[in-house]
Amino acid sequence: MRTIWSPAAAAAATAGLLAALISGTASAAPAATAAARSAEAAANPYERGPAPTVAAIEAPLGPYAVSQLTVARSSVSGFGGGTVYYPTSTADGTFGAVAISPGFTGTQSSIAWYGPRLASQGFVVFTIDTITVLDQPAGRGRQLLAALDYLTGDSAVRDRIDRTRLGVMGHSMGGGGSLEAAKSRTSLKAAIPLTGWNLDTTWPEVRTPTLVVGADGDTVAPVATHSEPFYESLPGTLDKAYLELKGAVHRTPITANTTIAKYSVSWLKRFIDNDTRYEQFLCPLPVPGPTIAEYRGNCPHT
């Protein structure tokens, strides 16, 4: 087990202490903070972490220090093992969890950056290896669900997870797999296919809030034949969104990307944690800009 310390958390704590010392309210600050957190918890028991800002959700690491553990391929069945990233602290109770699949011929190393990035925002994150690197989307969908079942049933961190608040993500065929998983298990709270690839382009059966991420320069899974029809086929009554990255290609999601992180964190927080504090980053709909070619969605979210 290895701990990854979050500089964002240390900086925030230091800034808060300095402000309290300067104002002479250091002794009262903890009580006020505790009262505010208590009120927030009463309104939504799943809220985790401080009030979000743009800077906070764009940062490389969020407010939680993160630990990780390796799950050997030989110790599980139904998928190929992987790495679990989780908030080190237990002070905030249980967390929602997300399983993430790599794409065709890819391994978990290609999606490793999502682990600490998302876990430091208050999630248990499982980046998985698939049974073979050639597994198709349907198989990857089943493996994502097997990984979630392991995470909540047998893993060393199962007591840290709220098994009613789970989500899936994936790149390329792993993205297609995330749609397969959401179709199969409608109790999932969030799905995020990243430049997803799947021969099945219609998903009216999905009942999971879904953020479809495409890339304007994708020639492997062009948005016109993959991400856009995925999004359009989702039920009109579903909370859904389509983010098309600007100046991006099929492999863009396998490298740390601020825009992907910003909207993935917001989507997961909004729908896995039901944390409406993150609605501000999703509604009104983001406008096109240097990194966004297009954004569609239905607002406000239900």
PDB file of N, CA, C and O in Angstrom, residues 272-296:
ATOM      1  N   ILE A 272     -22.987  10.654  -8.731  1.00  0.00           N
ATOM      2  CA  ILE A 272     -22.684   9.612  -7.758  1.00  0.00           C
ATOM      3  C   ILE A 272     -22.926  10.118  -6.338  1.00  0.00           C
ATOM      4  O   ILE A 272     -23.477   9.410  -5.500  1.00  0.00           O
ATOM      5  N   ASP A 273     -22.526  11.352  -6.080  1.00  0.00           N
ATOM      6  CA  ASP A 273     -22.700  11.942  -4.749  1.00  0.00           C
ATOM      7  C   ASP A 273     -23.963  12.788  -4.624  1.00  0.00           C
ATOM      8  O   ASP A 273     -24.248  13.300  -3.541  1.00  0.00           O
ATOM      9  N   ASN A 274     -24.673  12.965  -5.728  1.00  0.00           N
ATOM     10  CA  ASN A 274     -25.844  13.851  -5.727  1.00  0.00           C
ATOM     11  C   ASN A 274     -25.484  15.215  -5.146  1.00  0.00           C
ATOM     12  O   ASN A 274     -26.271  15.853  -4.446  1.00  0.00           O
ATOM     13  N   ASP A 275     -24.279  15.664  -5.445  1.00  0.00           N
ATOM     14  CA  ASP A 275     -23.756  16.907  -4.883  1.00  0.00           C
ATOM     15  C   ASP A 275     -24.079  18.066  -5.826  1.00  0.00           C
ATOM     16  O   ASP A 275     -23.373  18.305  -6.807  1.00  0.00           O
ATOM     17  N   THR A 276     -25.132  18.769  -5.511  1.00  0.00           N
ATOM     18  CA  THR A 276     -25.601  19.838  -6.392  1.00  0.00           C
ATOM     19  C   THR A 276     -24.675  21.051  -6.395  1.00  0.00           C
ATOM     20  O   THR A 276     -24.857  21.960  -7.207  1.00  0.00           O
ATOM     21  N   ARG A 277     -23.672  21.065  -5.522  1.00  0.00           N
ATOM     22  CA  ARG A 277     -22.688  22.153  -5.564  1.00  0.00           C
ATOM     23  C   ARG A 277     -21.935  22.148  -6.891  1.00  0.00           C
ATOM     24  O   ARG A 277     -21.373  23.170  -7.301  1.00  0.00           O
ATOM     25  N   TYR A 278     -21.901  20.999  -7.578  1.00  0.00           N
ATOM     26  CA  TYR A 278     -21.167  20.873  -8.836  1.00  0.00           C
ATOM     27  C   TYR A 278     -22.034  21.159 -10.059  1.00  0.00           C
ATOM     28  O   TYR A 278     -21.522  21.180 -11.179  1.00  0.00           O
ATOM     29  N   GLU A 279     -23.308  21.411  -9.832  1.00  0.00           N
ATOM     30  CA  GLU A 279     -24.200  21.744 -10.942  1.00  0.00           C
ATOM     31  C   GLU A 279     -23.734  23.003 -11.665  1.00  0.00           C
ATOM     32  O   GLU A 279     -23.912  23.146 -12.882  1.00  0.00           O
ATOM     33  N   GLN A 280     -23.108  23.903 -10.932  1.00  0.00           N
ATOM     34  CA  GLN A 280     -22.659  25.179 -11.515  1.00  0.00           C
ATOM     35  C   GLN A 280     -21.656  24.987 -12.653  1.00  0.00           C
ATOM     36  O   GLN A 280     -21.512  25.864 -13.515  1.00  0.00           O
ATOM     37  N   PHE A 281     -20.950  23.849 -12.682  1.00  0.00           N
ATOM     38  CA  PHE A 281     -19.961  23.610 -13.727  1.00  0.00           C
ATOM     39  C   PHE A 281     -20.555  22.898 -14.938  1.00  0.00           C
ATOM     40  O   PHE A 281     -19.889  22.761 -15.970  1.00  0.00           O
ATOM     41  N   LEU A 282     -21.798  22.458 -14.803  1.00  0.00           N
ATOM     42  CA  LEU A 282     -22.475  21.712 -15.868  1.00  0.00           C
ATOM     43  C   LEU A 282     -23.654  22.471 -16.458  1.00  0.00           C
ATOM     44  O   LEU A 282     -24.028  22.236 -17.608  1.00  0.00           O
ATOM     45  N   CYS A 283     -24.261  23.340 -15.683  1.00  0.00           N
ATOM     46  CA  CYS A 283     -25.404  24.146 -16.110  1.00  0.00           C
ATOM     47  C   CYS A 283     -25.235  25.568 -15.577  1.00  0.00           C
ATOM     48  O   CYS A 283     -24.947  25.726 -14.385  1.00  0.00           O
ATOM     49  N   PRO A 284     -25.428  26.586 -16.428  1.00  0.00           N
ATOM     50  CA  PRO A 284     -25.709  26.528 -17.857  1.00  0.00           C
ATOM     51  C   PRO A 284     -24.634  25.736 -18.612  1.00  0.00           C
ATOM     52  O   PRO A 284     -23.524  25.587 -18.125  1.00  0.00           O
ATOM     53  N   LEU A 285     -24.997  25.252 -19.783  1.00  0.00           N
ATOM     54  CA  LEU A 285     -24.074  24.424 -20.549  1.00  0.00           C
ATOM     55  C   LEU A 285     -22.768  25.167 -20.836  1.00  0.00           C
ATOM     56  O   LEU A 285     -22.784  26.350 -21.199  1.00  0.00           O
ATOM     57  N   PRO A 286     -21.629  24.497 -20.654  1.00  0.00           N
ATOM     58  CA  PRO A 286     -20.348  25.115 -21.015  1.00  0.00           C
ATOM     59  C   PRO A 286     -20.350  25.546 -22.483  1.00  0.00           C
ATOM     60  O   PRO A 286     -20.959  24.888 -23.329  1.00  0.00           O
ATOM     61  N   VAL A 287     -19.677  26.630 -22.765  1.00  0.00           N
ATOM     62  CA  VAL A 287     -19.649  27.172 -24.123  1.00  0.00           C
ATOM     63  C   VAL A 287     -18.358  26.753 -24.825  1.00  0.00           C
ATOM     64  O   VAL A 287     -17.345  26.472 -24.176  1.00  0.00           O
ATOM     65  N   PRO A 288     -18.385  26.685 -26.158  1.00  0.00           N
ATOM     66  CA  PRO A 288     -17.166  26.349 -26.897  1.00  0.00           C
ATOM     67  C   PRO A 288     -16.038  27.329 -26.583  1.00  0.00           C
ATOM     68  O   PRO A 288     -16.267  28.508 -26.291  1.00  0.00           O
ATOM     69  N   GLY A 289     -14.827  26.827 -26.620  1.00  0.00           N
ATOM     70  CA  GLY A 289     -13.664  27.660 -26.307  1.00  0.00           C
ATOM     71  C   GLY A 289     -12.402  26.977 -26.773  1.00  0.00           C
ATOM     72  O   GLY A 289     -12.439  26.092 -27.644  1.00  0.00           O
ATOM     73  N   PRO A 290     -11.268  27.339 -26.203  1.00  0.00           N
ATOM     74  CA  PRO A 290      -9.988  26.786 -26.659  1.00  0.00           C
ATOM     75  C   PRO A 290      -9.889  25.265 -26.581  1.00  0.00           C
ATOM     76  O   PRO A 290      -9.190  24.643 -27.386  1.00  0.00           O
ATOM     77  N   THR A 291     -10.589  24.647 -25.612  1.00  0.00           N
ATOM     78  CA  THR A 291     -10.485  23.194 -25.465  1.00  0.00           C
ATOM     79  C   THR A 291     -11.810  22.473 -25.706  1.00  0.00           C
ATOM     80  O   THR A 291     -11.860  21.251 -25.660  1.00  0.00           O
ATOM     81  N   ILE A 292     -12.880  23.226 -25.965  1.00  0.00           N
ATOM     82  CA  ILE A 292     -14.202  22.632 -26.170  1.00  0.00           C
ATOM     83  C   ILE A 292     -14.720  23.004 -27.551  1.00  0.00           C
ATOM     84  O   ILE A 292     -14.946  24.185 -27.846  1.00  0.00           O
ATOM     85  N   ALA A 293     -14.924  22.006 -28.405  1.00  0.00           N
ATOM     86  CA  ALA A 293     -15.488  22.252 -29.723  1.00  0.00           C
ATOM     87  C   ALA A 293     -17.004  22.389 -29.644  1.00  0.00           C
ATOM     88  O   ALA A 293     -17.608  23.197 -30.362  1.00  0.00           O
ATOM     89  N   GLU A 294     -17.621  21.598 -28.765  1.00  0.00           N
ATOM     90  CA  GLU A 294     -19.077  21.606 -28.637  1.00  0.00           C
ATOM     91  C   GLU A 294     -19.464  20.985 -27.308  1.00  0.00           C
ATOM     92  O   GLU A 294     -18.775  20.099 -26.800  1.00  0.00           O
ATOM     93  N   TYR A 295     -20.562  21.462 -26.744  1.00  0.00           N
ATOM     94  CA  TYR A 295     -21.106  20.854 -25.530  1.00  0.00           C
ATOM     95  C   TYR A 295     -22.619  20.870 -25.641  1.00  0.00           C
ATOM     96  O   TYR A 295     -23.213  21.921 -25.907  1.00  0.00           O
ATOM     97  N   ARG A 296     -23.235  19.712 -25.505  1.00  0.00           N
ATOM     98  CA  ARG A 296     -24.691  19.600 -25.510  1.00  0.00           C
ATOM     99  C   ARG A 296     -25.139  18.971 -24.192  1.00  0.00           C
ATOM    100  O   ARG A 296     -24.381  18.259 -23.562  1.00  0.00           O
TER     101      ARG A 296
END
